[in-house]
XYZ file of C-alpha atoms in Angstrom:
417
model
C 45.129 -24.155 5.265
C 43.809 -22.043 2.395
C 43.672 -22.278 -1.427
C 46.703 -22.439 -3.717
C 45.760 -19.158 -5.361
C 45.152 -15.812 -3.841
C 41.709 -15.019 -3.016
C 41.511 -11.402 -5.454
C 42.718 -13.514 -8.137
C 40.341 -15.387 -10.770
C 43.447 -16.181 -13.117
C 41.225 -15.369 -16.316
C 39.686 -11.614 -15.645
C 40.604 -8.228 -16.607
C 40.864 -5.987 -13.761
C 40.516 -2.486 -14.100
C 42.177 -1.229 -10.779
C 45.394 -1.518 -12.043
C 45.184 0.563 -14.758
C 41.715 2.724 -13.907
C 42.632 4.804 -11.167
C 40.924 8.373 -10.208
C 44.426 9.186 -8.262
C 46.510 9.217 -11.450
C 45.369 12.966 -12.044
C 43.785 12.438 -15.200
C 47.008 10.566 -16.867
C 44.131 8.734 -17.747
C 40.409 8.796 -19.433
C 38.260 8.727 -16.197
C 35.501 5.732 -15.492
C 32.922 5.273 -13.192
C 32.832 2.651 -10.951
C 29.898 1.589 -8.100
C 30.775 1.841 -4.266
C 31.469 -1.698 -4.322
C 34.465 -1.979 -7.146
C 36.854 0.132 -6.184
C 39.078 -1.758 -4.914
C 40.409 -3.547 -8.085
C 41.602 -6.690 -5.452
C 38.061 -7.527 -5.170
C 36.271 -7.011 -8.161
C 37.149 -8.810 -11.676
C 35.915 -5.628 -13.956
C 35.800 -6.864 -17.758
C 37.389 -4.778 -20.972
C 35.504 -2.201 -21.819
C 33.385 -2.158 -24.521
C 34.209 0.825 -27.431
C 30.486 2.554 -27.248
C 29.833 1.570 -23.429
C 31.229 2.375 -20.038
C 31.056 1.525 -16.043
C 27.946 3.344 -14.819
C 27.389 4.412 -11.337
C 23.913 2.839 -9.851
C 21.056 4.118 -11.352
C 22.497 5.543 -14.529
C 21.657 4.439 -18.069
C 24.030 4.013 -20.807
C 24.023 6.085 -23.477
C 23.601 5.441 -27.113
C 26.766 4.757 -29.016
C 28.841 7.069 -30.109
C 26.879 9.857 -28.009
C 29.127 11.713 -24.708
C 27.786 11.772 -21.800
C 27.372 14.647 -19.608
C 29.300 13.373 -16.568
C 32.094 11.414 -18.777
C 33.579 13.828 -21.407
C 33.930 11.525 -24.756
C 37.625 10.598 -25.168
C 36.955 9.495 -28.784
C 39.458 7.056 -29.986
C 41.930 7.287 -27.339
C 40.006 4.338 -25.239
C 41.887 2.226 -27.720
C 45.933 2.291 -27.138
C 46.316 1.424 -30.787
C 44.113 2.394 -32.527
C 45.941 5.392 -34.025
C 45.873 5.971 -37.668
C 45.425 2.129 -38.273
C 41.484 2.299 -38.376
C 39.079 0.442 -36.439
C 40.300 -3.156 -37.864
C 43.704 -2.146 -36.455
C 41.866 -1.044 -32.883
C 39.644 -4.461 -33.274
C 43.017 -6.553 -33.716
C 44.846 -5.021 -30.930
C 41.280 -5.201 -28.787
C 41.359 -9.232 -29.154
C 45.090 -9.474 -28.794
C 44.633 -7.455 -25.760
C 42.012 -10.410 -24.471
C 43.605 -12.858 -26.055
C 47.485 -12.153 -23.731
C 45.264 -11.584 -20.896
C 43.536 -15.160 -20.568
C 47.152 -16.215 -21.381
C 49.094 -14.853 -18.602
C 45.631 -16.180 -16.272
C 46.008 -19.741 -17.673
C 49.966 -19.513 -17.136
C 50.055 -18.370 -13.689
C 47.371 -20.734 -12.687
C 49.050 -23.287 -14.216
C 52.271 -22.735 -12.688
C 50.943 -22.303 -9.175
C 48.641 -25.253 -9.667
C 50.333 -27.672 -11.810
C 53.834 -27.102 -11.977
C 54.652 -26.413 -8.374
C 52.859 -29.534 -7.579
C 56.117 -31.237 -6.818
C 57.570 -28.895 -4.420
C 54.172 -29.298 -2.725
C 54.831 -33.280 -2.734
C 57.767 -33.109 -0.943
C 57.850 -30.282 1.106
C 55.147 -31.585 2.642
C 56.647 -35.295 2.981
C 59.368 -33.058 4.709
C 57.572 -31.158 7.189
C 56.115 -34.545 8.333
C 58.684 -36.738 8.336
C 60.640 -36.727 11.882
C 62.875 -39.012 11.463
C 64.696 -37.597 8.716
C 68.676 -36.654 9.316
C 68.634 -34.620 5.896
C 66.291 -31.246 6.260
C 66.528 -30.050 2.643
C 66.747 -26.524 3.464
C 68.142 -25.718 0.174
C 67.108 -26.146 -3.705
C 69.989 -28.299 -4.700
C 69.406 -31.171 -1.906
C 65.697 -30.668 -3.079
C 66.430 -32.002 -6.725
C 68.547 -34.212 -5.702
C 66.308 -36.226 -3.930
C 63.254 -35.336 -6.442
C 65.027 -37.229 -8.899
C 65.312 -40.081 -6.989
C 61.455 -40.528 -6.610
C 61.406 -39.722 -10.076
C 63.824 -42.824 -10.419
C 62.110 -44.675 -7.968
C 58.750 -44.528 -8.606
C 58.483 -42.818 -11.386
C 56.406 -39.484 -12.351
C 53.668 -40.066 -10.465
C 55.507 -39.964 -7.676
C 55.653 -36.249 -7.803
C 52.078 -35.650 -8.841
C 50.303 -37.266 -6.815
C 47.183 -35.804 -5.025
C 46.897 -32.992 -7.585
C 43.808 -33.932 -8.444
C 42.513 -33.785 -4.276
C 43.903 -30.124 -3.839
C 41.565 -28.929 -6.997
C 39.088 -30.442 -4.830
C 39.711 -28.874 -1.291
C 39.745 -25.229 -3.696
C 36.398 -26.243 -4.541
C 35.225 -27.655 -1.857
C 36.558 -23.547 0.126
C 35.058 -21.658 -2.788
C 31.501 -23.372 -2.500
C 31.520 -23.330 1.266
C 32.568 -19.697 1.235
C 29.670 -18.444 -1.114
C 27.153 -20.920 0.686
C 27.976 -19.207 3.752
C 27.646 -15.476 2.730
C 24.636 -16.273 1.239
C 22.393 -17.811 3.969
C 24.279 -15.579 6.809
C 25.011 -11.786 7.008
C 28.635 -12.095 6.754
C 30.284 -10.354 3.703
C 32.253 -12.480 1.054
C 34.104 -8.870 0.028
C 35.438 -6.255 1.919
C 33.782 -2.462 0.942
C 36.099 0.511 0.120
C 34.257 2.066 3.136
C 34.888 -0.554 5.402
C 34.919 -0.585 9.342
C 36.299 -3.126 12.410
C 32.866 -4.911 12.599
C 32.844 -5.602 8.932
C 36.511 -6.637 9.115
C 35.548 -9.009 12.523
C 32.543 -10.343 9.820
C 34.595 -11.345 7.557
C 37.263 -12.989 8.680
C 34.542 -14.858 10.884
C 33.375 -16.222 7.229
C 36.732 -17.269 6.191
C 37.142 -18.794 9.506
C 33.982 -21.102 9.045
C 35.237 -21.712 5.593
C 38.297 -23.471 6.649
C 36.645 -25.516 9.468
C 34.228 -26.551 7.004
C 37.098 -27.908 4.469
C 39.362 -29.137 6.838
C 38.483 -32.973 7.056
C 39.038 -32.481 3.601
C 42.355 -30.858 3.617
C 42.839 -33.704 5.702
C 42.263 -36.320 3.541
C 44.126 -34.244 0.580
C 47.178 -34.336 2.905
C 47.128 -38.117 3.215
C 46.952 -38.197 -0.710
C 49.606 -36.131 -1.317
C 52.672 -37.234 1.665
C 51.364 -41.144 0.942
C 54.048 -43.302 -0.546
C 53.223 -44.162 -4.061
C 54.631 -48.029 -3.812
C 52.068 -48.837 -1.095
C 49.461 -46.614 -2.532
C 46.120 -47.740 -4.285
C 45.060 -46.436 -7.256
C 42.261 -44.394 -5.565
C 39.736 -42.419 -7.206
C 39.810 -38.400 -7.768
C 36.801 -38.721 -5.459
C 38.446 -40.628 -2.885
C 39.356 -36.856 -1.418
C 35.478 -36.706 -0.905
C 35.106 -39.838 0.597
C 37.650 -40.055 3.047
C 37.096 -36.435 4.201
C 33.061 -37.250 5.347
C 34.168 -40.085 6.470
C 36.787 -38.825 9.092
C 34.087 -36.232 10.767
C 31.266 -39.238 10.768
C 34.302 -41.674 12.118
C 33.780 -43.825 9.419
C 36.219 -45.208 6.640
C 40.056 -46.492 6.562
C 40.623 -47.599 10.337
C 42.601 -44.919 12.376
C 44.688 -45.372 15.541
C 44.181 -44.313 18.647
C 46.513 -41.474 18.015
C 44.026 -39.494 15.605
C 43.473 -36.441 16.942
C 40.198 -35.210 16.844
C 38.718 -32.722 14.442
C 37.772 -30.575 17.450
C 41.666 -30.190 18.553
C 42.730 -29.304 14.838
C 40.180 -26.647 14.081
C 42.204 -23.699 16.243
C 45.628 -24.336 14.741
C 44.091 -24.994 11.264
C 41.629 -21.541 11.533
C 44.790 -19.489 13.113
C 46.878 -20.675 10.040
C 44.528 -19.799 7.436
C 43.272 -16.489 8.534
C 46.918 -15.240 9.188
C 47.582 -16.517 5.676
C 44.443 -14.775 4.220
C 45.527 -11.243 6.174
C 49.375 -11.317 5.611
C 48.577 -12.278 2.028
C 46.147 -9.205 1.226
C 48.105 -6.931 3.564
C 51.112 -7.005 1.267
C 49.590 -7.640 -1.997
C 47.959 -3.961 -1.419
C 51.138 -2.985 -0.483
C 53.269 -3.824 -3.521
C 50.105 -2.638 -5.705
C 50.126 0.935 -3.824
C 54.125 1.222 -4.985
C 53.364 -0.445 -8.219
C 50.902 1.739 -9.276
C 52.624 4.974 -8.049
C 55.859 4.116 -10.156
C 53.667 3.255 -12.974
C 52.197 6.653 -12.656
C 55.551 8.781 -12.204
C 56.861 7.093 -15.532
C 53.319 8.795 -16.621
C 53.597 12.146 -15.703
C 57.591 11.841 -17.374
C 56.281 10.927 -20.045
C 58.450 8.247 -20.781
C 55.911 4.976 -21.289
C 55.735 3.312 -24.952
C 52.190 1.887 -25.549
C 53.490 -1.767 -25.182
C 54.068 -0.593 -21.419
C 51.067 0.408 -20.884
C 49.168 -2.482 -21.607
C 51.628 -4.508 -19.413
C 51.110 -2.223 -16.881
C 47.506 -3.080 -17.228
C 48.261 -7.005 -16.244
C 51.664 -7.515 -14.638
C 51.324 -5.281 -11.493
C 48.581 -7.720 -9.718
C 50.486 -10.698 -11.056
C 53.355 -9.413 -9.075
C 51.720 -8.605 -6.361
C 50.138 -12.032 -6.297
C 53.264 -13.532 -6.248
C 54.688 -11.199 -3.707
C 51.947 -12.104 -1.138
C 51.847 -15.587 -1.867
C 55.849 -15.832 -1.207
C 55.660 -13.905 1.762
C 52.948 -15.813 3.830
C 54.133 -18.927 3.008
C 57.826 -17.710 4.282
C 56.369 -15.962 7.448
C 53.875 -19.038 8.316
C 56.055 -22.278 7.114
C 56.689 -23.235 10.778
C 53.340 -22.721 11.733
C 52.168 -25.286 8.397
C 54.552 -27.478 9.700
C 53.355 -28.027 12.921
C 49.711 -28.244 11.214
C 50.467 -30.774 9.231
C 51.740 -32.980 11.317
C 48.412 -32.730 13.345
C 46.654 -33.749 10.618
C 48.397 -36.346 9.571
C 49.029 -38.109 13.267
C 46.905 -41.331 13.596
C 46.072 -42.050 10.241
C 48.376 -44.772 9.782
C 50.020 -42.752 6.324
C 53.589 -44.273 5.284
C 55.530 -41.662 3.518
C 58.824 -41.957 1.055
C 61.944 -41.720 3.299
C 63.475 -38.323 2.044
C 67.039 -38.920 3.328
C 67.254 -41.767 0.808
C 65.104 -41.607 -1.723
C 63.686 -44.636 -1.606
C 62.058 -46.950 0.962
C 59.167 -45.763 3.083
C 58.663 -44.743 6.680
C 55.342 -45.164 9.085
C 54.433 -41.773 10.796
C 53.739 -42.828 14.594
C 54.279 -39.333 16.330
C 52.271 -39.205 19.279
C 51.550 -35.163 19.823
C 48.938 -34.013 22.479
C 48.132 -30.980 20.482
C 49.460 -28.356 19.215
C 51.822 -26.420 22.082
C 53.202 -30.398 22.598
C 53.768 -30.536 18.981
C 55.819 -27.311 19.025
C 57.436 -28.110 21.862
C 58.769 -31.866 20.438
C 59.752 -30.636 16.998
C 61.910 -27.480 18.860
C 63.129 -29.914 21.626
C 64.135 -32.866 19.176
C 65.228 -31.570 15.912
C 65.967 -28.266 17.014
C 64.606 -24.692 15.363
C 65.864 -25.932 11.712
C 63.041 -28.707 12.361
C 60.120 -26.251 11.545
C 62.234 -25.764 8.374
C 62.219 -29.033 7.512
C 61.754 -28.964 3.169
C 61.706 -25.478 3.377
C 64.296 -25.602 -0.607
C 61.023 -26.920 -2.341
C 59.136 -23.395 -1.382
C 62.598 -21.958 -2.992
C 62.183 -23.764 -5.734
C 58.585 -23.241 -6.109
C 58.714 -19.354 -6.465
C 61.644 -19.602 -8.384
C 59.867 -21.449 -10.880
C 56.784 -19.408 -10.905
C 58.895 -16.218 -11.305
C 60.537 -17.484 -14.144
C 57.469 -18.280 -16.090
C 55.896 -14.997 -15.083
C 59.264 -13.249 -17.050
C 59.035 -16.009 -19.994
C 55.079 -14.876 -20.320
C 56.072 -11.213 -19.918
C 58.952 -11.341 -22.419
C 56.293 -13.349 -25.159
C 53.348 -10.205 -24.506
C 56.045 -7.856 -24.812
C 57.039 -9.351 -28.344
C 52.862 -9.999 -29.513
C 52.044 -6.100 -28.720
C 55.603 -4.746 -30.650
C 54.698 -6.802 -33.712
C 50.941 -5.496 -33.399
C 51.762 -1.791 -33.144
């Protein structure tokens, strides 16, 4: 269980680490940052200012236009293009600059959040389903039977519980800062860091997904449900469903709900492996990222329109990267999850080898090793698999629109030079 979006990312913020780096050998102007910020994963660092700079603790700024002692002035070349265009020139590439940034934020959110919602829909409805003949391990089988739920049932068919999984990210993010706040345990990981803080802190995300998980629960239901026997519920029906499965109150269950006790190992061990394989090789592709961005550097060789994409793209990528990866690596686990989750509460889900009529879910696991055991006894090592063309589909799309908003930055900042 985690959040659609990687942790380091905020979707709207500028970050500095992947352009303000003290190991490029002074390829660029040099900036201060405190002990906290410098890993550019956890800290969203804002443009700067012209006249003002990142001070280390306990420095003041100085007036405008003024050096510093310990910062050399670098004059106008902390604008890209500002060059003989004047300040209105280095003010209209400044809130271009902002301006692209928010943009490629609001695109990859809403690509990870909106328009991968369908994949979600039915790979999901996959993963559960164990009757189904058809496994839909790849993208064409995938639209075919999207389109007959689209047919079907129409749209809504394939959006349907949106709204609940902006409120289980909401629901993690509060619990997560609640947490670090009234408790020791740190919320971000220091440059400095050591095995007990590491222990600390995935001990916080840990809490954070038992806290959430009668919610991811109930967000489940809402999204594998069948839209022709589903009620027009409200957004905060999420809410209501998820206190009432830990007080036992709400929609009857049968007696083959497992408790929340017996989910909260498989659901913790799924979202902590998720949070380290995730961060593990998002640093990774940003270590080669950044030292290929700063060999084309010391060549020589990088037009100012790559240099402000080079201030952007690399996390994006590296987002994705992760993202892709740790939901490859951990899809058998998620299956296996889900279908913990959703055993007992009486859900009735489209049937995905036809494309229309539904199927009850009446699966009768003892826990997880059981589970694993069934699915790899049953429906054999493909069944872990089971929708596994939606997550092609998914990253396929969300590469494509992180080229398409790429391509339309590239064009803005060569018609602004």
């Amino acid at each position: 269980m985690h959040p659609r979006r990687p942790d380091g990312f905020d979707g709207l913020g500028y970050r500095g680490g992947a352009r303000d780096e003290q190991g490029f050998g002074g390829a660029f102007p040099a900036r201060s940052f405190s002990s906290g910020s410098d890993l550019g994963h956890w800290v969203t660092t804002p443009p700067d200012i012209p006249g003002s700079r990142n001070l280390h603790w306990g420095e003041k700024s100085p007036p405008y236009g003024v050096p510093s002692a310990s910062t050399p002035y670098e004059g106008p070349a902390e604008e890209p293009f500002s060059g003989g265009g004047g300040s209105v020139q280095g003010q209209s590439s400044e809130q271009l600059n902002r301006f692209a940034g928010f943009g490629i934020g609001l695109a990859s959110l809403f690509t990870e959040n909106v328009l991968a919602h369908p994949c979600i829909v039915l790979r999901r409805q996959c993963q559960v389903n164990y009757h189904a003949r058809h496994y839909h391990l790849t993208p064409f089988t995938v639209i075919n039977i999207m389109y007959s739920f689209n047919k079907t049932q129409g749209p809504r068919a394939l959006w349907k519980g949106m709204g609940s999984t902006f409120i289980v990210q909401g629901v993690t993010l509060g619990a997560e800062g609640i947490i670090s706040e009234f408790t020791p345990l740190p919320r971000e990981i220091l440059h400095k860091w050591n095995p007990k803080q590491i222990g600390e802190h995935l001990l916080l995300k840990s809490l954070t997904y038992i806290v959430a998980m009668p919610f991811y629960s109930a967000s489940l239901i809402e999204t594998v449900q069948s839209e022709i026997i589903r009620d027009n519920a409200g957004i905060l029906e999420c809410v209501k469903e998820g206190i009432g499965r830990v007080i036992g109150m709400g929609v009857p269950h049968s007696k083959r709900l497992l408790p929340l006790l017996s989910l909260i190992f498989p659901t913790v061990l799924h979202g902590v492996l998720h949070y380290i394989i995730s961060s593990v090789i998002q640093k990774f592709v940003l270590l080669i990222l950044k030292r290929k961005t700063y060999n084309s550097h010391l060549a020589e060789s990088t037009s100012p329109v790559q240099s402000m994409l080079d201030a952007y793209f690399p996390e994006l990528i590296a987002n994705f990267a992760a993202s892709l990866c740790s939901d490859v690596i951990l899809y058998p686990l998620e299956t296996v999850l889900h279908r913990l989750h959703i055993q007992g509460t009486r859900t009735i889900i489209d049937n995905t080898d036809l494309g229309y009529e539904v199927l009850p879910i009446n699966t009768q696991y003892e826990g997880m090793r059981d589970c694993i055991n069934t699915i790899k006894q049953e429906e054999g090592v493909l069944g872990f698999y089971k929708g596994f063309g939606a997550v092609i589909i998914q990253y396929t799309l969300h590469a494509a629109v992180l080229q398409i908003t790429k391509i339309i930055y590239s064009t803005l900042l060569q018609n602004s030079v």
